[in-house]
mmCIF file of C-alpha atoms in Angstrom:
data_model
loop_
_atom_site.group_PDB
_atom_site.id
_atom_site.type_symbol
_atom_site.label_atom_id
_atom_site.label_comp_id
_atom_site.label_asym_id
_atom_site.label_seq_id
_atom_site.Cartn_x
_atom_site.Cartn_y
_atom_site.Cartn_z
ATOM 1 C CA MET W 1 -17.595 23.705 -52.838
ATOM 2 C CA ARG W 2 -14.844 22.704 -50.421
ATOM 3 C CA LYS W 3 -11.450 23.632 -50.730
ATOM 4 C CA ASN W 4 -8.674 21.049 -51.276
ATOM 5 C CA SER W 5 -6.877 22.298 -48.305
ATOM 6 C CA ASP W 6 -9.835 21.390 -45.835
ATOM 7 C CA LEU W 7 -9.874 17.776 -47.055
ATOM 8 C CA SER W 8 -6.123 17.430 -46.078
ATOM 9 C CA ARG W 9 -6.637 18.533 -42.553
ATOM 10 C CA VAL W 10 -4.863 15.894 -39.962
ATOM 11 C CA SER W 11 -7.848 14.602 -37.717
ATOM 12 C CA PRO W 12 -6.976 14.917 -33.803
ATOM 13 C CA THR W 13 -6.462 10.957 -34.019
ATOM 14 C CA SER W 14 -3.972 11.379 -36.568
ATOM 15 C CA ALA W 15 -2.039 13.996 -34.580
ATOM 16 C CA ASN W 16 -1.672 11.909 -31.612
ATOM 17 C CA SER W 17 -0.455 9.110 -33.688
ATOM 18 C CA THR W 18 2.092 10.979 -35.080
ATOM 19 C CA SER W 19 3.275 12.600 -32.000
ATOM 20 C CA ASP W 20 3.550 8.992 -30.688
ATOM 21 C CA LEU W 21 5.649 7.894 -33.440
ATOM 22 C CA LEU W 22 8.071 10.999 -33.107
ATOM 23 C CA LEU W 23 8.452 10.149 -29.483
ATOM 24 C CA SER W 24 9.103 6.528 -30.342
ATOM 25 C CA GLU W 25 11.814 7.591 -32.556
ATOM 26 C CA LEU W 26 13.127 10.009 -29.994
ATOM 27 C CA VAL W 27 13.095 7.193 -27.330
ATOM 28 C CA SER W 28 15.139 4.876 -29.781
ATOM 29 C CA HIS W 29 17.641 7.721 -29.884
ATOM 30 C CA LEU W 30 17.917 8.349 -26.123
ATOM 31 C CA ARG W 31 18.583 4.668 -25.609
ATOM 32 C CA GLN W 32 20.993 4.201 -28.268
ATOM 33 C CA ASN W 33 23.115 7.125 -27.009
ATOM 34 C CA ARG W 34 22.338 6.489 -23.356
ATOM 35 C CA THR W 35 26.103 6.155 -22.273
ATOM 36 C CA GLN W 36 27.301 9.232 -23.797
ATOM 37 C CA LEU W 37 24.305 11.556 -22.673
ATOM 38 C CA ARG W 38 24.044 10.202 -19.184
ATOM 39 C CA GLU W 39 27.999 10.737 -18.931
ATOM 40 C CA GLU W 40 27.529 14.165 -20.613
ATOM 41 C CA TRP W 41 24.522 15.045 -18.127
ATOM 42 C CA ALA W 42 26.641 14.102 -15.007
ATOM 43 C CA ARG W 43 29.456 16.222 -16.064
ATOM 44 C CA ARG W 44 27.334 19.177 -16.564
ATOM 45 C CA ILE W 45 25.959 18.916 -12.896
ATOM 46 C CA THR W 46 29.322 18.554 -11.458
ATOM 47 C CA GLU W 47 30.547 21.861 -13.618
ATOM 48 C CA ALA W 48 27.268 23.805 -12.235
ATOM 49 C CA GLN W 49 28.075 22.776 -8.818
ATOM 50 C CA LEU W 50 24.928 21.113 -8.275
ATOM 51 C CA LEU W 51 24.274 18.138 -5.698
ATOM 52 C CA ILE W 52 27.688 19.288 -4.008
ATOM 53 C CA ALA W 53 26.592 17.343 -1.190
ATOM 54 C CA MET W 54 27.343 13.925 -3.078
ATOM 55 C CA SER W 55 30.422 12.414 -4.506
ATOM 56 C CA LYS W 56 30.903 11.981 -8.367
ATOM 57 C CA ASP W 57 30.241 8.710 -8.077
ATOM 58 C CA GLU W 58 26.980 9.062 -6.352
ATOM 59 C CA ILE W 59 26.004 11.740 -8.746
ATOM 60 C CA PHE W 60 26.817 9.493 -11.773
ATOM 61 C CA ALA W 61 24.579 6.671 -10.346
ATOM 62 C CA GLU W 62 21.751 8.850 -9.314
ATOM 63 C CA ALA W 63 21.920 10.415 -13.033
ATOM 64 C CA THR W 64 21.891 6.967 -14.522
ATOM 65 C CA SER W 65 18.665 6.031 -12.596
ATOM 66 C CA VAL W 66 17.076 9.311 -13.347
ATOM 67 C CA TYR W 67 18.109 8.978 -17.101
ATOM 68 C CA ASP W 68 16.276 5.744 -17.203
ATOM 69 C CA ASN W 69 13.103 6.470 -15.351
ATOM 70 C CA TYR W 70 13.052 9.798 -17.645
ATOM 71 C CA VAL W 71 13.385 7.877 -20.784
ATOM 72 C CA GLU W 72 10.571 5.227 -19.748
ATOM 73 C CA ALA W 73 8.351 8.067 -18.919
ATOM 74 C CA LEU W 74 8.725 9.492 -22.039
ATOM 75 C CA GLU W 75 8.144 5.938 -23.951
ATOM 76 C CA THR W 76 5.096 4.992 -21.624
ATOM 77 C CA GLY W 77 3.588 8.259 -21.038
ATOM 78 C CA THR W 78 2.793 7.326 -17.414
ATOM 79 C CA LEU W 79 5.117 9.119 -14.568
ATOM 80 C CA GLU W 80 4.182 6.742 -11.620
ATOM 81 C CA ALA W 81 7.771 4.661 -11.768
ATOM 82 C CA LEU W 82 9.433 8.434 -12.045
ATOM 83 C CA GLN W 83 7.320 9.712 -9.046
ATOM 84 C CA ALA W 84 8.069 6.594 -6.848
ATOM 85 C CA TYR W 85 12.071 7.038 -7.705
ATOM 86 C CA SER W 86 11.650 10.848 -7.172
ATOM 87 C CA ARG W 87 10.326 10.373 -3.656
ATOM 88 C CA ASN W 88 12.601 8.142 -2.793
ATOM 89 C CA LEU W 89 15.552 10.105 -4.196
ATOM 90 C CA SER W 90 14.473 13.182 -2.305
ATOM 91 C CA GLU W 91 14.173 11.207 0.980
ATOM 92 C CA ARG W 92 17.799 10.215 0.724
ATOM 93 C CA ILE W 93 19.206 13.428 -0.444
ATOM 94 C CA ILE W 94 17.264 15.970 1.490
ATOM 95 C CA PRO W 95 18.647 15.091 4.654
ATOM 96 C CA ARG W 96 21.968 15.679 3.084
ATOM 97 C CA GLY W 97 21.345 19.411 2.611
ATOM 98 C CA VAL W 98 20.332 19.352 -1.061
ATOM 99 C CA GLU W 99 18.323 22.395 -1.833
ATOM 100 C CA THR W 100 15.196 22.707 -4.302
ATOM 101 C CA HIS W 101 16.991 24.613 -6.731
ATOM 102 C CA GLU W 102 19.509 21.932 -7.254
ATOM 103 C CA VAL W 103 16.798 19.424 -7.969
ATOM 104 C CA VAL W 104 15.121 21.747 -10.437
ATOM 105 C CA GLY W 105 18.535 22.623 -11.905
ATOM 106 C CA ILE W 106 19.693 18.943 -12.600
ATOM 107 C CA VAL W 107 16.251 18.183 -14.591
ATOM 108 C CA LEU W 108 16.531 21.395 -16.713
ATOM 109 C CA LEU W 109 20.386 20.327 -17.404
ATOM 110 C CA LEU W 110 18.818 17.087 -18.633
ATOM 111 C CA ARG W 111 16.506 18.372 -20.756
ATOM 112 C CA ASP W 112 19.285 20.789 -22.163
ATOM 113 C CA VAL W 113 21.344 17.903 -22.823
ATOM 114 C CA LEU W 114 18.785 15.896 -24.505
ATOM 115 C CA ALA W 115 17.633 18.902 -26.740
ATOM 116 C CA ARG W 116 21.190 19.667 -28.132
ATOM 117 C CA SER W 117 21.476 15.946 -29.087
ATOM 118 C CA LEU W 118 18.188 16.230 -30.890
ATOM 119 C CA PHE W 119 19.693 19.434 -32.467
ATOM 120 C CA ALA W 120 23.014 17.223 -33.559
ATOM 121 C CA LYS W 121 20.884 14.608 -34.849
ATOM 122 C CA TYR W 122 18.342 16.288 -36.982
ATOM 123 C CA GLN W 123 20.203 19.546 -38.013
ATOM 124 C CA ALA W 124 19.811 18.548 -41.719
ATOM 125 C CA ASP W 125 16.092 18.043 -41.394
ATOM 126 C CA PHE W 126 14.946 21.335 -39.708
ATOM 127 C CA ASP W 127 11.213 20.478 -40.212
ATOM 128 C CA LYS W 128 11.848 17.076 -38.468
ATOM 129 C CA LEU W 129 13.691 18.706 -35.873
ATOM 130 C CA ASN W 130 10.457 20.973 -35.121
ATOM 131 C CA ARG W 131 8.226 18.314 -35.001
ATOM 132 C CA ILE W 132 10.271 16.252 -32.627
ATOM 133 C CA LEU W 133 10.573 19.066 -30.279
ATOM 134 C CA ASP W 134 6.864 19.819 -30.760
ATOM 135 C CA ALA W 135 6.371 16.097 -29.411
ATOM 136 C CA TYR W 136 9.080 16.197 -26.766
ATOM 137 C CA GLU W 137 8.733 19.536 -25.286
ATOM 138 C CA PRO W 138 5.256 18.863 -23.489
ATOM 139 C CA ALA W 139 6.251 15.493 -22.140
ATOM 140 C CA ALA W 140 9.448 16.911 -20.880
ATOM 141 C CA ASN W 141 7.596 19.801 -18.951
ATOM 142 C CA ARG W 142 5.421 17.358 -17.438
ATOM 143 C CA ILE W 143 8.484 15.310 -16.146
ATOM 144 C CA ALA W 144 10.288 18.249 -14.995
ATOM 145 C CA ILE W 145 7.176 19.502 -13.058
ATOM 146 C CA THR W 146 6.506 16.187 -11.641
ATOM 147 C CA VAL W 147 9.941 15.860 -10.142
ATOM 148 C CA ALA W 148 10.222 19.211 -8.731
ATOM 149 C CA VAL W 149 6.727 19.027 -7.291
ATOM 150 C CA GLY W 150 7.798 15.704 -5.697
ATOM 151 C CA PHE W 151 10.891 17.131 -4.223
ATOM 152 C CA VAL W 152 9.205 19.984 -2.783
ATOM 153 C CA GLN W 153 6.323 18.056 -1.257
ATOM 154 C CA GLU W 154 8.945 15.806 0.193
ATOM 155 C CA ARG W 155 11.041 18.732 1.521
ATOM 156 C CA GLU W 156 7.955 20.041 3.225
ATOM 157 C CA ARG W 157 6.994 16.801 4.760
ATOM 158 C CA THR W 158 10.698 16.676 6.243
ATOM 159 C CA ILE W 159 10.316 20.164 7.823
ATOM 160 C CA ARG W 160 7.046 19.391 8.968
ATOM 161 C CA GLU W 161 8.431 16.436 10.981
ATOM 162 C CA GLN W 162 11.353 18.621 12.069
ATOM 163 C CA GLN W 163 8.992 21.292 13.496
ATOM 164 C CA GLU W 164 7.187 18.610 15.097
ATOM 165 C CA ALA W 165 10.281 16.974 16.692
ATOM 166 C CA ILE W 166 11.577 20.570 17.746
ATOM 167 C CA ARG W 167 8.207 21.444 19.496
ATOM 168 C CA GLU W 168 8.091 18.265 21.441
ATOM 169 C CA LEU W 169 11.815 19.097 22.430
ATOM 170 C CA SER W 170 10.949 22.431 23.550
ATOM 171 C CA THR W 171 7.849 21.159 25.563
ATOM 172 C CA PRO W 172 8.926 18.230 27.666
ATOM 173 C CA VAL W 173 6.583 16.818 30.139
ATOM 174 C CA LEU W 174 8.952 15.667 33.169
ATOM 175 C CA GLN W 175 7.732 13.441 35.806
ATOM 176 C CA VAL W 176 9.597 14.759 39.051
ATOM 177 C CA ARG W 177 8.168 11.937 41.301
ATOM 178 C CA GLU W 178 5.063 9.732 41.503
ATOM 179 C CA ARG W 179 1.845 11.747 40.395
ATOM 180 C CA LEU W 180 3.819 14.923 39.911
ATOM 181 C CA LEU W 181 4.561 16.532 36.390
ATOM 182 C CA ILE W 182 6.701 19.600 35.494
ATOM 183 C CA LEU W 183 6.123 21.345 32.185
ATOM 184 C CA PRO W 184 8.743 24.044 31.574
ATOM 185 C CA ILE W 185 7.914 26.201 28.678
ATOM 186 C CA ILE W 186 10.415 28.333 26.850
ATOM 187 C CA GLY W 187 10.032 30.753 23.931
ATOM 188 C CA LEU W 188 6.979 32.079 21.977
ATOM 189 C CA ILE W 189 3.791 30.249 22.291
ATOM 190 C CA ASP W 190 1.631 30.484 19.263
ATOM 191 C CA PRO W 191 -1.691 28.907 18.875
ATOM 192 C CA GLN W 192 -0.517 25.945 17.248
ATOM 193 C CA ARG W 193 2.131 25.081 19.866
ATOM 194 C CA ALA W 194 -0.397 25.883 22.698
ATOM 195 C CA ARG W 195 -2.894 23.100 21.352
ATOM 196 C CA GLN W 196 0.215 20.841 21.121
ATOM 197 C CA LEU W 197 1.301 21.460 24.551
ATOM 198 C CA THR W 198 -2.382 20.890 25.963
ATOM 199 C CA GLU W 199 -2.085 17.483 24.066
ATOM 200 C CA GLN W 200 1.142 16.435 25.391
ATOM 201 C CA LEU W 201 0.227 17.461 28.813
ATOM 202 C CA LEU W 202 -3.062 15.768 29.011
ATOM 203 C CA ARG W 203 -1.492 12.511 27.332
ATOM 204 C CA GLY W 204 1.345 12.978 30.323
ATOM 205 C CA ILE W 205 -1.282 13.215 33.165
ATOM 206 C CA ARG W 206 -3.292 10.126 31.846
ATOM 207 C CA THR W 207 -0.133 7.781 31.293
ATOM 208 C CA ASN W 208 1.629 8.984 34.565
ATOM 209 C CA ARG W 209 -1.865 9.177 36.509
ATOM 210 C CA ALA W 210 -0.457 12.508 37.691
ATOM 211 C CA LYS W 211 -2.252 14.414 40.602
ATOM 212 C CA VAL W 212 -0.656 17.657 40.414
ATOM 213 C CA VAL W 213 1.052 19.485 37.237
ATOM 214 C CA VAL W 214 3.419 22.445 37.716
ATOM 215 C CA ILE W 215 3.450 24.411 34.614
ATOM 216 C CA ASP W 216 6.433 27.182 34.803
ATOM 217 C CA ILE W 217 6.342 29.774 32.018
ATOM 218 C CA THR W 218 9.220 31.877 33.297
ATOM 219 C CA GLY W 219 10.922 31.351 29.910
ATOM 220 C CA VAL W 220 7.816 32.907 28.336
ATOM 221 C CA ALA W 221 8.227 36.536 27.568
ATOM 222 C CA ALA W 222 4.751 37.213 26.382
ATOM 223 C CA MET W 223 1.516 35.776 24.977
ATOM 224 C CA ASP W 224 -1.757 37.085 23.456
ATOM 225 C CA SER W 225 -5.163 36.834 24.385
ATOM 226 C CA ASN W 226 -5.887 33.667 22.579
ATOM 227 C CA VAL W 227 -2.763 31.833 24.030
ATOM 228 C CA ALA W 228 -3.852 32.886 27.369
ATOM 229 C CA ASN W 229 -7.327 31.727 26.913
ATOM 230 C CA HIS W 230 -5.797 28.424 25.717
ATOM 231 C CA LEU W 231 -3.707 28.413 29.013
ATOM 232 C CA VAL W 232 -6.762 28.685 30.824
ATOM 233 C CA LEU W 233 -8.578 26.087 28.943
ATOM 234 C CA THR W 234 -5.413 23.569 29.572
ATOM 235 C CA VAL W 235 -5.898 24.248 33.508
ATOM 236 C CA GLU W 236 -9.369 23.210 33.367
ATOM 237 C CA ALA W 237 -9.244 20.213 31.067
ATOM 238 C CA SER W 238 -6.148 18.996 33.366
ATOM 239 C CA ARG W 239 -8.771 19.538 36.374
ATOM 240 C CA LEU W 240 -11.238 17.418 34.542
ATOM 241 C CA LEU W 241 -8.854 14.377 34.501
ATOM 242 C CA GLY W 242 -8.259 14.898 38.090
ATOM 243 C CA ALA W 243 -5.100 16.857 38.268
ATOM 244 C CA THR W 244 -4.378 20.445 39.850
ATOM 245 C CA VAL W 245 -2.419 22.615 37.857
ATOM 246 C CA ILE W 246 0.056 25.437 39.578
ATOM 247 C CA VAL W 247 1.312 27.924 37.194
ATOM 248 C CA THR W 248 4.530 29.261 37.865
ATOM 249 C CA GLY W 249 6.947 32.240 36.556
ATOM 250 C CA LEU W 250 4.021 34.427 35.614
ATOM 251 C CA SER W 251 5.575 37.858 34.153
ATOM 252 C CA PRO W 252 3.659 41.123 34.907
ATOM 253 C CA GLU W 253 2.977 41.423 31.062
ATOM 254 C CA ILE W 254 1.358 37.899 31.170
ATOM 255 C CA SER W 255 -0.473 38.735 34.446
ATOM 256 C CA GLN W 256 -1.756 41.849 33.113
ATOM 257 C CA THR W 257 -3.087 39.830 30.046
ATOM 258 C CA LEU W 258 -4.733 37.435 32.172
ATOM 259 C CA VAL W 259 -6.540 40.348 33.867
ATOM 260 C CA ASN W 260 -7.689 42.364 30.700
ATOM 261 C CA ILE W 261 -9.282 38.794 29.256
ATOM 262 C CA GLY W 262 -11.132 38.417 32.526
ATOM 263 C CA VAL W 263 -9.722 35.436 33.853
ATOM 264 C CA ASP W 264 -10.853 34.345 37.328
ATOM 265 C CA LEU W 265 -7.484 34.322 38.850
ATOM 266 C CA SER W 266 -9.243 32.575 41.920
ATOM 267 C CA LYS W 267 -9.595 29.374 39.702
ATOM 268 C CA MET W 268 -5.770 29.211 38.981
ATOM 269 C CA ASN W 269 -3.423 28.281 41.362
ATOM 270 C CA THR W 270 -0.426 30.561 40.941
ATOM 271 C CA VAL W 271 3.075 30.676 42.578
ATOM 272 C CA GLY W 272 5.687 32.920 42.136
ATOM 273 C CA ASP W 273 8.507 30.827 40.907
ATOM 274 C CA LEU W 274 9.263 26.948 40.278
ATOM 275 C CA GLN W 275 10.850 26.298 43.251
ATOM 276 C CA GLY W 276 7.651 27.372 45.228
ATOM 277 C CA GLY W 277 5.659 25.568 42.937
ATOM 278 C CA ILE W 278 7.334 22.382 43.357
ATOM 279 C CA GLU W 279 7.076 22.618 47.075
ATOM 280 C CA GLU W 280 3.294 23.594 46.933
ATOM 281 C CA ALA W 281 2.875 20.672 44.698
ATOM 282 C CA GLU W 282 4.484 18.359 47.101
ATOM 283 C CA ARG W 283 2.556 19.746 49.740
ATOM 284 C CA LEU W 284 -0.931 18.852 47.918
ATOM 285 C CA LEU W 285 0.535 15.242 47.484
ATOM 286 C CA GLY W 286 1.244 14.932 51.042
ATOM 287 C CA TYR W 287 5.013 15.127 50.951
ATOM 288 C CA LYS W 288 6.789 16.726 53.778
ATOM 289 C CA VAL W 289 10.342 18.017 53.737
ATOM 290 C CA VAL W 290 12.353 17.206 56.717
ATOM 291 C CA SER W 291 16.122 18.357 57.168
ATOM 292 C CA ILE W 292 18.866 15.979 57.393
ATOM 293 C CA ARG W 293 19.613 17.302 61.098
ATOM 294 C CA GLU W 294 16.130 16.520 62.498
ATOM 295 C CA VAL W 295 16.201 13.031 60.952
ATOM 296 C CA THR W 296 19.902 12.546 62.444
ATOM 297 C CA LEU W 297 17.926 13.854 65.923
ATOM 298 C CA VAL W 298 15.327 11.331 65.397
ATOM 299 C CA GLN W 299 17.652 8.465 65.063
ATOM 300 C CA GLN W 300 19.862 9.214 68.311
ATOM 301 C CA PRO W 301 18.873 6.941 71.345
#
């Protein structure tokens, strides 16, 4: 025979319905106290010295928008609008130097402000307070994670774009004259940068219809065997596009690396320095350097 307590068990559907009712009551409370709660949150943000790159008016404006999106997420159970706003906010504040811990901090502060408000409202009904918090906390956790993850993803995207821009600036393909390009390389060459270097160079050869390329690695202190092999492949790929590559500025260490990996140096055109490389490139292109004095003598009757 079943005990009476078994008959009184709440089904999952009933439990979900009860949670929805509690969240609905919570949302109603947050809407009714919107002005007070968002002002308290903005004040707490300023006191905690978060979002210091923004003015008080800006903080209050963003706090208002985040608060409204937060409440909407609680009400609807969907995070799309909050995610979209978080991405937009991240795009605007990351360039101003706002850090990840600041965004996480303001979300946690909002959660604290709302929790304190619930304690004040339901302090006379401890049982209902517990049930309200049980319904609120999972939703609040999802919201906090969504905002934090969105910010981190946007920050990582921004960092990747900045790194890409830095790499492009650090490996410029320069056109010295018609059909002649120079690629000065400075700093450490890792496999990723080596691949980007090759892509930029081949693109430059095709765009400028270059016949000779001078790759100057005077500013490269060392390279491992993988990068050295990549340099050899770059020379070969350039040759297939119809361009002769002259490598200048080889240090003794890099030369030794090329020898150790078995590179056939007879297939690589190397010159001691950049000036010599440009002179060799001009010779290959058919240019002839004539001194001003010689030109003056030829012009005399």
